[in-house]
GROMACS .gro file of C-alpha atoms in nm:
model
  509
    1MET     CA    1   2.763   2.399   0.295
    2ALA     CA    2   2.468   2.454  -0.016
    3ALA     CA    3   2.208   2.219  -0.037
    4ALA     CA    4   2.180   1.916  -0.209
    5PRO     CA    5   1.949   1.898  -0.505
    6VAL     CA    6   1.707   1.770  -0.572
    7TRP     CA    7   1.735   1.597  -1.015
    8SER     CA    8   1.434   1.507  -1.200
    9VAL     CA    9   1.590   1.192  -1.393
   10ASP     CA   10   1.562   0.956  -1.649
   11PRO     CA   11   1.503   0.575  -1.607
   12ARG     CA   12   1.537   0.526  -1.966
   13THR     CA   13   1.888   0.669  -2.031
   14GLY     CA   14   2.032   0.745  -1.642
   15LYS     CA   15   2.023   1.062  -1.700
   16GLN     CA   16   1.932   1.414  -1.537
   17ARG     CA   17   1.642   1.595  -1.716
   18GLU     CA   18   1.638   1.905  -1.464
   19GLN     CA   19   1.691   2.027  -1.062
   20VAL     CA   20   1.351   2.028  -0.891
   21ALA     CA   21   1.434   2.091  -0.554
   22VAL     CA   22   1.645   2.129  -0.288
   23GLU     CA   23   1.682   1.892  -0.034
   24ALA     CA   24   1.464   2.033   0.324
   25THR     CA   25   1.716   2.118   0.618
   26ALA     CA   26   1.665   2.014   1.018
   27GLN     CA   27   1.477   2.392   1.037
   28GLU     CA   28   1.252   2.309   0.713
   29VAL     CA   29   1.118   2.008   0.837
   30GLU     CA   30   1.050   2.178   1.161
   31ALA     CA   31   0.847   2.495   0.947
   32THR     CA   32   0.650   2.204   0.696
   33VAL     CA   33   0.571   2.068   0.977
   34ARG     CA   34   0.469   2.358   1.264
   35ALA     CA   35   0.286   2.477   0.917
   36ALA     CA   36   0.051   2.119   0.902
   37HIS     CA   37   0.044   2.100   1.234
   38ASP     CA   38  -0.130   2.508   1.255
   39ALA     CA   39  -0.355   2.437   1.016
   40ARG     CA   40  -0.521   2.145   1.165
   41GLY     CA   41  -0.804   2.366   1.290
   42ALA     CA   42  -0.927   2.475   0.933
   43LEU     CA   43  -1.013   2.060   0.866
   44ALA     CA   44  -1.230   2.038   1.125
   45ASP     CA   45  -1.535   2.105   0.887
   46ARG     CA   46  -1.704   1.766   0.771
   47THR     CA   47  -1.851   1.960   0.522
   48VAL     CA   48  -1.542   2.151   0.400
   49ARG     CA   49  -1.377   1.794   0.389
   50ALA     CA   50  -1.523   1.592   0.205
   51ALA     CA   51  -1.567   1.886  -0.052
   52PHE     CA   52  -1.134   2.024  -0.074
   53LEU     CA   53  -1.110   1.610  -0.154
   54ARG     CA   54  -1.355   1.617  -0.503
   55THR     CA   55  -1.239   1.941  -0.595
   56ALA     CA   56  -0.856   1.738  -0.538
   57ALA     CA   57  -0.950   1.509  -0.753
   58ASP     CA   58  -1.108   1.744  -1.006
   59LYS     CA   59  -0.800   1.903  -1.080
   60LEU     CA   60  -0.592   1.635  -1.100
   61GLN     CA   61  -0.789   1.521  -1.394
   62THR     CA   62  -0.781   1.851  -1.512
   63ALA     CA   63  -0.464   1.801  -1.489
   64LYS     CA   64  -0.422   1.496  -1.602
   65ASP     CA   65  -0.220   1.541  -1.900
   66GLN     CA   66   0.020   1.738  -1.785
   67LEU     CA   67   0.037   1.488  -1.495
   68VAL     CA   68   0.112   1.141  -1.672
   69GLU     CA   69   0.355   1.340  -1.903
   70ALA     CA   70   0.577   1.457  -1.661
   71ALA     CA   71   0.502   1.104  -1.449
   72ASP     CA   72   0.599   0.934  -1.779
   73ALA     CA   73   0.952   1.118  -1.810
   74GLU     CA   74   1.058   0.993  -1.442
   75THR     CA   75   0.902   0.628  -1.422
   76ALA     CA   76   0.949   0.477  -1.766
   77LEU     CA   77   0.610   0.421  -1.683
   78GLY     CA   78   0.372   0.472  -2.003
   79PRO     CA   79   0.089   0.732  -2.051
   80VAL     CA   80  -0.139   0.351  -2.096
   81ARG     CA   81  -0.065   0.318  -1.700
   82LEU     CA   82  -0.030   0.633  -1.587
   83THR     CA   83  -0.318   0.770  -1.717
   84GLY     CA   84  -0.550   0.435  -1.474
   85GLU     CA   85  -0.333   0.501  -1.241
   86LEU     CA   86  -0.395   0.856  -1.166
   87ALA     CA   87  -0.812   0.721  -1.231
   88ARG     CA   88  -0.791   0.596  -0.972
   89THR     CA   89  -0.584   0.791  -0.734
   90SER     CA   90  -0.929   1.061  -0.901
   91TYR     CA   91  -1.178   0.824  -0.735
   92GLN     CA   92  -1.034   0.736  -0.404
   93LEU     CA   93  -1.059   1.072  -0.305
   94ARG     CA   94  -1.448   1.157  -0.417
   95ALA     CA   95  -1.476   0.747  -0.203
   96PHE     CA   96  -1.356   0.913   0.084
   97ALA     CA   97  -1.543   1.186   0.022
   98ASP     CA   98  -1.831   0.982   0.033
   99ILE     CA   99  -1.710   0.780   0.316
  100VAL     CA  100  -1.676   1.226   0.477
  101ASP     CA  101  -2.024   1.279   0.425
  102GLU     CA  102  -2.160   0.992   0.562
  103GLY     CA  103  -2.007   1.003   0.922
  104ALA     CA  104  -2.006   0.610   0.954
  105PHE     CA  105  -1.628   0.607   1.069
  106LEU     CA  106  -1.622   0.848   1.327
  107ASP     CA  107  -1.782   0.512   1.523
  108VAL     CA  108  -2.085   0.757   1.715
  109VAL     CA  109  -2.190   0.505   2.054
  110ILE     CA  110  -2.413   0.737   2.370
  111ASN     CA  111  -2.513   0.498   2.638
  112HIS     CA  112  -2.774   0.666   2.855
  113PRO     CA  113  -2.673   0.605   3.295
  114ASP     CA  114  -2.834   0.300   3.355
  115ASP     CA  115  -2.806   0.247   3.742
  116THR     CA  116  -2.979  -0.090   3.691
  117ALA     CA  117  -2.597  -0.230   3.508
  118THR     CA  118  -2.363  -0.378   3.738
  119PRO     CA  119  -2.156  -0.200   3.716
  120PRO     CA  120  -2.373   0.083   3.720
  121ILE     CA  121  -2.304   0.320   3.322
  122PRO     CA  122  -2.289   0.628   3.408
  123ASP     CA  123  -2.337   0.870   3.061
  124LEU     CA  124  -2.101   0.785   2.828
  125ARG     CA  125  -2.044   0.928   2.488
  126ARG     CA  126  -1.789   0.805   2.250
  127TYR     CA  127  -1.666   0.853   1.862
  128LYS     CA  128  -1.322   0.890   1.683
  129VAL     CA  129  -1.109   1.176   1.684
  130PRO     CA  130  -0.807   1.245   1.422
  131LEU     CA  131  -0.413   1.206   1.560
  132GLY     CA  132  -0.270   1.478   1.405
  133VAL     CA  133   0.000   1.491   1.139
  134VAL     CA  134   0.017   1.283   0.947
  135ALA     CA  135   0.385   1.175   0.770
  136VAL     CA  136   0.366   1.040   0.444
  137TYR     CA  137   0.706   0.813   0.226
  138SER     CA  138   0.585   0.789  -0.153
  139ALA     CA  139   0.639   0.454  -0.313
  140SER     CA  140   0.815   0.436  -0.645
  141ASN     CA  141   0.594   0.198  -0.793
  142PHE     CA  142   0.289   0.407  -0.761
  143PRO     CA  143   0.324   0.804  -0.857
  144PHE     CA  144  -0.024   0.847  -0.783
  145ALA     CA  145  -0.181   0.634  -0.661
  146PHE     CA  146   0.078   0.570  -0.356
  147SER     CA  147   0.222   0.936  -0.329
  148VAL     CA  148   0.162   1.274  -0.320
  149ALA     CA  149  -0.230   1.224  -0.339
  150GLY     CA  150  -0.222   0.928  -0.318
  151GLY     CA  151  -0.418   0.642  -0.042
  152ASP     CA  152  -0.255   0.775   0.301
  153THR     CA  153  -0.235   1.114   0.187
  154ALA     CA  154  -0.610   1.068   0.142
  155SER     CA  155  -0.743   0.873   0.383
  156ALA     CA  156  -0.586   1.068   0.649
  157LEU     CA  157  -0.678   1.450   0.492
  158ALA     CA  158  -1.001   1.314   0.557
  159ALA     CA  159  -1.030   1.214   0.866
  160GLY     CA  160  -0.928   1.564   0.957
  161ASN     CA  161  -0.564   1.539   0.975
  162PRO     CA  162  -0.230   1.800   0.762
  163VAL     CA  163  -0.033   1.578   0.574
  164VAL     CA  164   0.339   1.655   0.562
  165VAL     CA  165   0.514   1.419   0.269
  166LYS     CA  166   0.849   1.310   0.225
  167SER     CA  167   0.880   1.261  -0.124
  168HIS     CA  168   1.008   1.004  -0.361
  169PRO     CA  169   1.311   1.052  -0.606
  170ASP     CA  170   1.231   0.921  -0.844
  171HIS     CA  171   0.941   1.103  -0.896
  172PRO     CA  172   1.078   1.465  -0.760
  173GLY     CA  173   0.923   1.656  -1.029
  174LEU     CA  174   0.591   1.515  -1.051
  175SER     CA  175   0.530   1.591  -0.658
  176GLU     CA  176   0.638   1.933  -0.684
  177LEU     CA  177   0.317   1.943  -0.938
  178VAL     CA  178   0.025   1.672  -0.769
  179ALA     CA  179   0.135   1.865  -0.459
  180ALA     CA  180   0.054   2.229  -0.609
  181VAL     CA  181  -0.239   2.137  -0.739
  182LEU     CA  182  -0.417   2.018  -0.385
  183ARG     CA  183  -0.278   2.329  -0.276
  184ARG     CA  184  -0.487   2.550  -0.450
  185ALA     CA  185  -0.752   2.290  -0.402
  186ALA     CA  186  -0.738   2.344  -0.057
  187ALA     CA  187  -0.720   2.764  -0.072
  188GLU     CA  188  -1.007   2.708  -0.289
  189HIS     CA  189  -1.173   2.627   0.037
  190GLY     CA  190  -1.017   2.900   0.278
  191ILE     CA  191  -0.758   2.551   0.361
  192PRO     CA  192  -0.444   2.671   0.407
  193GLU     CA  193  -0.212   2.499   0.162
  194SER     CA  194   0.016   2.393   0.434
  195VAL     CA  195  -0.299   2.173   0.533
  196LEU     CA  196   0.023   1.929   0.276
  197GLY     CA  197   0.348   1.982   0.384
  198LEU     CA  198   0.576   1.816   0.082
  199VAL     CA  199   0.987   1.784   0.189
  200HIS     CA  200   1.294   1.637  -0.005
  201GLY     CA  201   1.561   1.348   0.100
  202PHE     CA  202   1.649   1.118   0.311
  203GLU     CA  203   1.740   1.320   0.585
  204ALA     CA  204   1.460   1.534   0.544
  205GLY     CA  205   1.231   1.201   0.582
  206ILE     CA  206   1.444   1.073   0.891
  207GLU     CA  207   1.415   1.401   1.052
  208LEU     CA  208   1.033   1.410   0.994
  209ILE     CA  209   0.957   1.099   1.188
  210LYS     CA  210   1.126   1.198   1.498
  211HIS     CA  211   0.909   1.544   1.503
  212PRO     CA  212   0.780   1.564   1.804
  213LEU     CA  213   0.454   1.765   1.608
  214VAL     CA  214   0.390   1.409   1.408
  215ALA     CA  215   0.150   1.168   1.516
  216ALA     CA  216   0.133   0.896   1.233
  217ALA     CA  217   0.301   0.812   0.986
  218GLY     CA  218   0.234   0.560   0.677
  219PHE     CA  219   0.467   0.383   0.407
  220THR     CA  220   0.472   0.196   0.180
  221GLY     CA  221   0.873   0.042   0.062
  222SER     CA  222   1.164  -0.145   0.149
  223ILE     CA  223   1.193  -0.401   0.399
  224ARG     CA  224   1.501  -0.207   0.507
  225GLY     CA  225   1.391   0.136   0.494
  226GLY     CA  226   1.009   0.057   0.634
  227ARG     CA  227   1.196  -0.081   0.908
  228ALA     CA  228   1.430   0.156   1.003
  229LEU     CA  229   1.221   0.428   1.028
  230PHE     CA  230   0.987   0.150   1.195
  231ASP     CA  231   1.200   0.152   1.421
  232ALA     CA  232   1.248   0.518   1.423
  233ALA     CA  233   0.853   0.578   1.470
  234ALA     CA  234   0.857   0.317   1.847
  235ALA     CA  235   1.256   0.458   1.962
  236ARG     CA  236   1.103   0.861   1.957
  237PRO     CA  237   0.991   0.999   2.329
  238VAL     CA  238   0.651   0.962   2.206
  239PRO     CA  239   0.577   0.716   1.977
  240ILE     CA  240   0.385   0.673   1.720
  241PRO     CA  241   0.167   0.431   1.538
  242PHE     CA  242   0.340   0.357   1.180
  243HIS     CA  243   0.185   0.193   0.928
  244GLY     CA  244   0.406   0.024   0.738
  245GLU     CA  245   0.361  -0.206   0.434
  246LEU     CA  246   0.711  -0.345   0.358
  247GLY     CA  247   0.682  -0.642   0.098
  248SER     CA  248   0.579  -0.985   0.005
  249LEU     CA  249   0.643  -1.252  -0.241
  250ASN     CA  250   0.276  -1.322  -0.274
  251PRO     CA  251   0.258  -1.725  -0.267
  252VAL     CA  252   0.038  -1.883  -0.508
  253VAL     CA  253  -0.035  -2.268  -0.503
  254VAL     CA  254  -0.137  -2.464  -0.832
  255THR     CA  255  -0.289  -2.769  -0.728
  256GLU     CA  256  -0.206  -3.041  -0.960
  257ALA     CA  257  -0.570  -3.121  -1.088
  258ALA     CA  258  -0.624  -2.727  -1.140
  259ALA     CA  259  -0.259  -2.760  -1.320
  260ALA     CA  260  -0.430  -3.092  -1.545
  261GLU     CA  261  -0.738  -2.879  -1.670
  262ARG     CA  262  -0.600  -2.541  -1.776
  263ALA     CA  263  -0.174  -2.561  -1.772
  264GLU     CA  264  -0.266  -2.314  -2.081
  265ALA     CA  265  -0.428  -2.057  -1.978
  266ILE     CA  266  -0.256  -2.032  -1.560
  267GLY     CA  267   0.064  -2.008  -1.766
  268THR     CA  268  -0.012  -1.754  -1.966
  269GLY     CA  269  -0.211  -1.601  -1.667
  270LEU     CA  270   0.099  -1.582  -1.475
  271ALA     CA  271   0.375  -1.490  -1.697
  272GLY     CA  272   0.128  -1.137  -1.783
  273SER     CA  273   0.037  -1.133  -1.362
  274MET     CA  274   0.441  -1.111  -1.293
  275THR     CA  275   0.569  -0.964  -1.554
  276LEU     CA  276   0.221  -0.644  -1.548
  277GLY     CA  277   0.430  -0.340  -1.486
  278VAL     CA  278   0.809  -0.452  -1.526
  279GLY     CA  279   0.705  -0.683  -1.218
  280GLN     CA  280   0.729  -0.406  -0.977
  281PHE     CA  281   0.414  -0.405  -0.844
  282CYS     CA  282   0.392  -0.531  -0.445
  283VAL     CA  283   0.214  -0.823  -0.427
  284LYS     CA  284   0.358  -0.946  -0.756
  285PRO     CA  285   0.368  -1.346  -0.804
  286GLY     CA  286   0.700  -1.403  -0.667
  287LEU     CA  287   0.660  -1.775  -0.516
  288VAL     CA  288   0.465  -2.075  -0.752
  289LEU     CA  289   0.411  -2.393  -0.581
  290VAL     CA  290   0.311  -2.650  -0.912
  291PRO     CA  291   0.308  -2.982  -0.906
  292SER     CA  292   0.581  -3.228  -1.031
  293GLY     CA  293   0.485  -3.463  -1.325
  294ALA     CA  294   0.269  -3.383  -1.711
  295ALA     CA  295   0.030  -3.113  -1.588
  296GLY     CA  296   0.356  -2.873  -1.361
  297ASP     CA  297   0.536  -2.974  -1.721
  298GLY     CA  298   0.251  -2.815  -1.967
  299LEU     CA  299   0.223  -2.537  -1.733
  300VAL     CA  300   0.552  -2.439  -1.721
  301LYS     CA  301   0.600  -2.498  -2.073
  302SER     CA  302   0.375  -2.255  -2.158
  303LEU     CA  303   0.500  -2.038  -1.850
  304THR     CA  304   0.826  -2.021  -2.110
  305ASP     CA  305   0.619  -1.927  -2.419
  306ALA     CA  306   0.454  -1.631  -2.258
  307VAL     CA  307   0.735  -1.525  -2.054
  308SER     CA  308   0.997  -1.565  -2.367
  309ASP     CA  309   0.740  -1.299  -2.595
  310THR     CA  310   0.774  -1.070  -2.344
  311ASP     CA  311   0.999  -0.720  -2.427
  312ALA     CA  312   1.216  -0.577  -2.197
  313GLY     CA  313   1.113  -0.352  -1.968
  314VAL     CA  314   1.284  -0.034  -1.804
  315LEU     CA  315   1.252  -0.002  -1.432
  316LEU     CA  316   1.191   0.322  -1.286
  317ASP     CA  317   1.607   0.377  -1.197
  318HIS     CA  318   1.956   0.290  -1.233
  319ARG     CA  319   1.980   0.125  -0.892
  320MET     CA  320   1.637  -0.126  -0.876
  321ARG     CA  321   1.760  -0.208  -1.238
  322ASP     CA  322   2.153  -0.324  -1.008
  323ASN     CA  323   1.969  -0.496  -0.808
  324PHE     CA  324   1.745  -0.650  -1.032
  325ILE     CA  325   2.055  -0.827  -1.251
  326ALA     CA  326   2.286  -0.894  -0.919
  327GLY     CA  327   1.909  -1.068  -0.762
  328VAL     CA  328   1.821  -1.346  -1.008
  329ALA     CA  329   2.246  -1.352  -1.109
  330GLU     CA  330   2.271  -1.490  -0.662
  331ARG     CA  331   1.956  -1.742  -0.635
  332ALA     CA  332   2.034  -1.846  -1.062
  333ARG     CA  333   2.346  -1.946  -0.917
  334LEU     CA  334   2.207  -2.181  -0.696
  335ALA     CA  335   2.252  -2.534  -0.658
  336ASP     CA  336   1.952  -2.732  -0.892
  337VAL     CA  337   1.771  -2.366  -0.981
  338GLU     CA  338   1.686  -2.378  -1.342
  339THR     CA  339   1.634  -2.086  -1.596
  340PRO     CA  340   1.407  -2.207  -1.911
  341VAL     CA  341   1.394  -1.840  -1.946
  342THR     CA  342   1.660  -1.614  -1.850
  343PRO     CA  343   1.594  -1.323  -1.650
  344GLY     CA  344   1.884  -1.032  -1.651
  345SER     CA  345   1.964  -0.748  -1.845
  346GLY     CA  346   1.778  -0.657  -2.175
  347GLY     CA  347   2.027  -0.434  -2.293
  348ASP     CA  348   2.228  -0.074  -2.140
  349HIS     CA  349   1.835   0.112  -1.955
  350THR     CA  350   1.620  -0.239  -1.954
  351VAL     CA  351   1.598  -0.569  -1.818
  352SER     CA  352   1.453  -0.909  -1.921
  353ALA     CA  353   1.220  -1.085  -1.795
  354GLY     CA  354   1.211  -1.451  -1.661
  355PHE     CA  355   1.136  -1.725  -1.420
  356LEU     CA  356   1.347  -1.965  -1.229
  357THR     CA  357   1.249  -2.311  -1.105
  358VAL     CA  358   1.399  -2.561  -0.845
  359PRO     CA  359   1.271  -2.837  -0.678
  360ALA     CA  360   1.005  -2.794  -0.343
  361ASP     CA  361   1.199  -2.950  -0.117
  362LYS     CA  362   1.526  -2.696  -0.142
  363LEU     CA  363   1.241  -2.511   0.064
  364ALA     CA  364   1.136  -2.710   0.259
  365ALA     CA  365   1.407  -2.658   0.561
  366GLU     CA  366   1.585  -2.398   0.639
  367GLY     CA  367   1.921  -2.300   0.374
  368GLU     CA  368   2.091  -2.161   0.168
  369HIS     CA  369   1.779  -2.164  -0.112
  370ASP     CA  370   1.626  -1.912   0.153
  371LEU     CA  371   1.738  -1.682  -0.088
  372LEU     CA  372   1.480  -1.754  -0.293
  373LEU     CA  373   1.210  -1.731  -0.022
  374GLU     CA  374   1.306  -1.319  -0.017
  375GLU     CA  375   1.119  -1.068  -0.229
  376CYS     CA  376   1.286  -1.007  -0.627
  377PHE     CA  377   1.183  -0.664  -0.716
  378GLY     CA  378   1.111  -0.697  -1.096
  379PRO     CA  379   0.962  -0.979  -1.386
  380VAL     CA  380   1.048  -1.256  -1.193
  381THR     CA  381   0.858  -1.525  -1.037
  382VAL     CA  382   0.993  -1.833  -0.883
  383VAL     CA  383   0.823  -2.177  -0.995
  384ALA     CA  384   0.878  -2.433  -0.664
  385ARG     CA  385   0.750  -2.768  -0.777
  386TYR     CA  386   0.592  -2.982  -0.498
  387ASP     CA  387   0.634  -3.430  -0.563
  388ASP     CA  388   0.260  -3.454  -0.301
  389ASP     CA  389   0.088  -3.200  -0.096
  390ALA     CA  390   0.278  -3.284   0.251
  391GLN     CA  391   0.539  -3.112   0.075
  392ALA     CA  392   0.383  -2.823  -0.074
  393ARG     CA  393   0.234  -2.790   0.292
  394ALA     CA  394   0.640  -2.765   0.389
  395VAL     CA  395   0.708  -2.453   0.232
  396LEU     CA  396   0.398  -2.246   0.275
  397SER     CA  397   0.562  -2.360   0.636
  398ARG     CA  398   0.857  -2.156   0.647
  399LEU     CA  399   0.663  -1.827   0.419
  400PRO     CA  400   0.685  -1.515   0.635
  401GLY     CA  401   0.377  -1.246   0.562
  402ASN     CA  402   0.228  -1.156   0.293
  403LEU     CA  403   0.053  -0.908   0.137
  404THR     CA  404  -0.116  -1.196  -0.089
  405ALA     CA  405  -0.159  -1.569  -0.127
  406THR     CA  406  -0.334  -1.688  -0.427
  407VAL     CA  407  -0.465  -2.090  -0.494
  408HIS     CA  408  -0.597  -2.242  -0.847
  409LEU     CA  409  -0.816  -2.528  -0.829
  410SER     CA  410  -1.032  -2.682  -1.027
  411THR     CA  411  -1.416  -2.651  -1.102
  412GLU     CA  412  -1.430  -2.955  -0.887
  413GLU     CA  413  -1.242  -2.835  -0.581
  414THR     CA  414  -1.380  -2.555  -0.599
  415GLU     CA  415  -1.786  -2.696  -0.566
  416GLY     CA  416  -1.614  -2.872  -0.192
  417LYS     CA  417  -1.389  -3.132  -0.346
  418GLY     CA  418  -1.062  -3.243  -0.309
  419ARG     CA  419  -0.793  -3.016  -0.106
  420GLY     CA  420  -0.903  -2.686  -0.193
  421MET     CA  421  -1.055  -2.610   0.161
  422GLU     CA  422  -0.734  -2.715   0.293
  423ILE     CA  423  -0.539  -2.503   0.113
  424LEU     CA  424  -0.744  -2.212   0.262
  425ALA     CA  425  -0.718  -2.241   0.572
  426GLU     CA  426  -0.316  -2.265   0.508
  427LEU     CA  427  -0.329  -1.995   0.322
  428THR     CA  428  -0.545  -1.790   0.555
  429PRO     CA  429  -0.253  -1.744   0.780
  430LEU     CA  430   0.002  -1.640   0.545
  431ALA     CA  431  -0.204  -1.290   0.406
  432GLY     CA  432  -0.454  -1.073   0.418
  433ARG     CA  433  -0.585  -1.106   0.044
  434VAL     CA  434  -0.634  -1.439  -0.012
  435LEU     CA  435  -0.750  -1.547  -0.414
  436VAL     CA  436  -0.902  -1.836  -0.569
  437ASN     CA  437  -0.848  -1.894  -0.991
  438GLY     CA  438  -0.727  -1.557  -1.009
  439TRP     CA  439  -0.390  -1.316  -0.949
  440PRO     CA  440  -0.333  -1.091  -0.711
  441THR     CA  441  -0.228  -0.794  -0.954
  442GLY     CA  442  -0.417  -0.508  -0.942
  443VAL     CA  443  -0.531  -0.333  -0.578
  444ALA     CA  444  -0.925  -0.302  -0.631
  445VAL     CA  445  -1.068   0.029  -0.394
  446ALA     CA  446  -1.393  -0.049  -0.248
  447ALA     CA  447  -1.487  -0.079   0.082
  448ALA     CA  448  -1.438  -0.421   0.149
  449GLN     CA  449  -1.058  -0.476   0.056
  450HIS     CA  450  -0.795  -0.477   0.265
  451HIS     CA  451  -0.417  -0.407   0.140
  452GLY     CA  452  -0.201  -0.491   0.435
  453GLY     CA  453  -0.100  -0.875   0.566
  454PRO     CA  454   0.146  -1.085   0.893
  455TYR     CA  455   0.465  -0.867   0.942
  456PRO     CA  456   0.634  -0.816   0.655
  457ALA     CA  457   0.415  -0.699   0.486
  458THR     CA  458   0.312  -0.415   0.721
  459THR     CA  459   0.318  -0.346   1.044
  460SER     CA  460  -0.048  -0.348   1.145
  461THR     CA  461  -0.347  -0.497   1.087
  462SER     CA  462  -0.482  -0.251   0.919
  463THR     CA  463  -0.505  -0.221   0.508
  464SER     CA  464  -0.378   0.107   0.250
  465VAL     CA  465  -0.643   0.066  -0.002
  466GLY     CA  466  -1.053   0.094   0.055
  467GLY     CA  467  -1.222   0.256   0.276
  468THR     CA  468  -1.112   0.176   0.635
  469ALA     CA  469  -0.754   0.321   0.557
  470ILE     CA  470  -0.835   0.605   0.744
  471GLU     CA  471  -0.899   0.409   1.075
  472ARG     CA  472  -0.487   0.453   1.098
  473TRP     CA  473  -0.603   0.817   1.118
  474MET     CA  474  -0.807   0.840   1.377
  475ARG     CA  475  -0.869   0.779   1.770
  476PRO     CA  476  -1.127   0.720   2.031
  477VAL     CA  477  -1.207   0.898   2.276
  478VAL     CA  478  -1.515   0.907   2.470
  479TYR     CA  479  -1.706   1.200   2.699
  480GLN     CA  480  -1.855   1.082   3.055
  481THR     CA  481  -2.113   1.281   3.276
  482THR     CA  482  -2.095   1.563   3.033
  483PRO     CA  483  -2.301   1.841   2.979
  484GLU     CA  484  -2.503   1.844   2.630
  485ALA     CA  485  -2.427   2.180   2.598
  486LEU     CA  486  -2.056   2.095   2.637
  487LEU     CA  487  -2.067   1.822   2.421
  488PRO     CA  488  -1.934   1.767   2.116
  489VAL     CA  489  -2.217   1.790   1.817
  490GLU     CA  490  -2.197   1.458   1.712
  491LEU     CA  491  -2.260   1.313   2.048
  492ARG     CA  492  -2.583   1.476   2.118
  493ASP     CA  493  -2.852   1.321   2.157
  494ASP     CA  494  -3.074   1.501   1.889
  495ASN     CA  495  -2.822   1.389   1.617
  496PRO     CA  496  -2.860   1.709   1.388
  497LEU     CA  497  -2.605   1.600   1.149
  498GLY     CA  498  -2.786   1.240   1.114
  499LEU     CA  499  -2.528   1.045   1.194
  500PRO     CA  500  -2.515   0.734   1.205
  501ARG     CA  501  -2.466   0.561   1.537
  502ARG     CA  502  -2.494   0.313   1.849
  503PHE     CA  503  -2.786   0.442   2.089
  504ASN     CA  504  -2.782   0.314   2.386
  505GLY     CA  505  -2.702  -0.063   2.206
  506GLN     CA  506  -2.937   0.016   1.889
  507LEU     CA  507  -2.795   0.085   1.560
  508GLU     CA  508  -2.971   0.367   1.432
  509ARG     CA  509  -2.909   0.449   1.077
   0.00000   0.00000   0.00000
């Protein structure tokens, strides 16, 4: 039987643009993984690895016009958004190159023998080594930053691991182009091009997670799809780490004092955040707790005005469009749910933004309104009107894990007056990033960033954005009473590489 074709599709029309590949067979996945595994030694030299990452960043920028045009044709995200995302992706590759050069990620710790300790300490030398081939499952909504050259790939390569990417069906043509750029960058530094593999197709994704030479996996996508892969990773004869970002409601709490102080600004800001990228951000605020009464009414009016002025937009594919229209209709039919601005179809290929309101007491206990506590991908949010702090706490207590949680406080509350500290304490167990007087859309690439959260936001405690994302793809190993001549160079007393390390209890830099 002939292999199934992989088509590039225009989301603005739903029509096929061109065939860019065919779905990989099990034999092709086997060959791709094995070739990546065989290339792992070429990444052993940190200097070469860092240079490869920088060259990849440079080449992505050189090919910017072609890549942005291809990305827009397959995602309809627009040249401005995509140009910025590509710049972010290149920056991230360079940032990981800097991390590789510095060497602190190796976490070198050396203990000389100490017979006076109880029990006695032998000579111990510890650092981290790469895991092996990493499978990366691309996301639909960030065709650069969470796809072939995105954070999972960049951090895995930085750690010294080859990568095999399962492309996302929403941008297969772009995936091929980006993979080619990374392979050219590898070749310039004598690294086999197979260090970055690419496969297409649903079945290929299943074969990839099951392959015995795959040592870890990273995923960004739906709860259903991510959980299936997570379970498959755990069910292998040799289970592997699976770092999945699955779904997030990203709750927001607006205090009564904050609503009274700046209702218009909060409403406008919320509208901008929930409709950014046509509501296709994993950190879109999907549930907003707003006080009942005049102050909250003012916020809802501001939100209504701002969302009403939002143009209809194109989602990443027509399946998502259908799911969005059906999802908001099902939610709107629930008792006591109102739609000040009705979300739904904006035309044959577009969707219109909107939001729902519901009394918070409908969410405080299990019932039919639990659907409102599930993420709905697209430009919609749920505004829950609460009567008192106890009611707001009851809703928060029912939420699963999230990537972000936000609180909007008044000026006095930010100075330590009122419930500000208590609300932060209530939000902290819910999310990996807690914001005050801001909006969660936009995830900075920075050393202190954490993009993760309690399940189902992610399946691990790690981050997929920021420098510490590299830790997902390494494991510690310790050498005991090993002669100096046999030690990895990173663990020798004279520290010829000048690595940051902890030496006999003292931190050296």
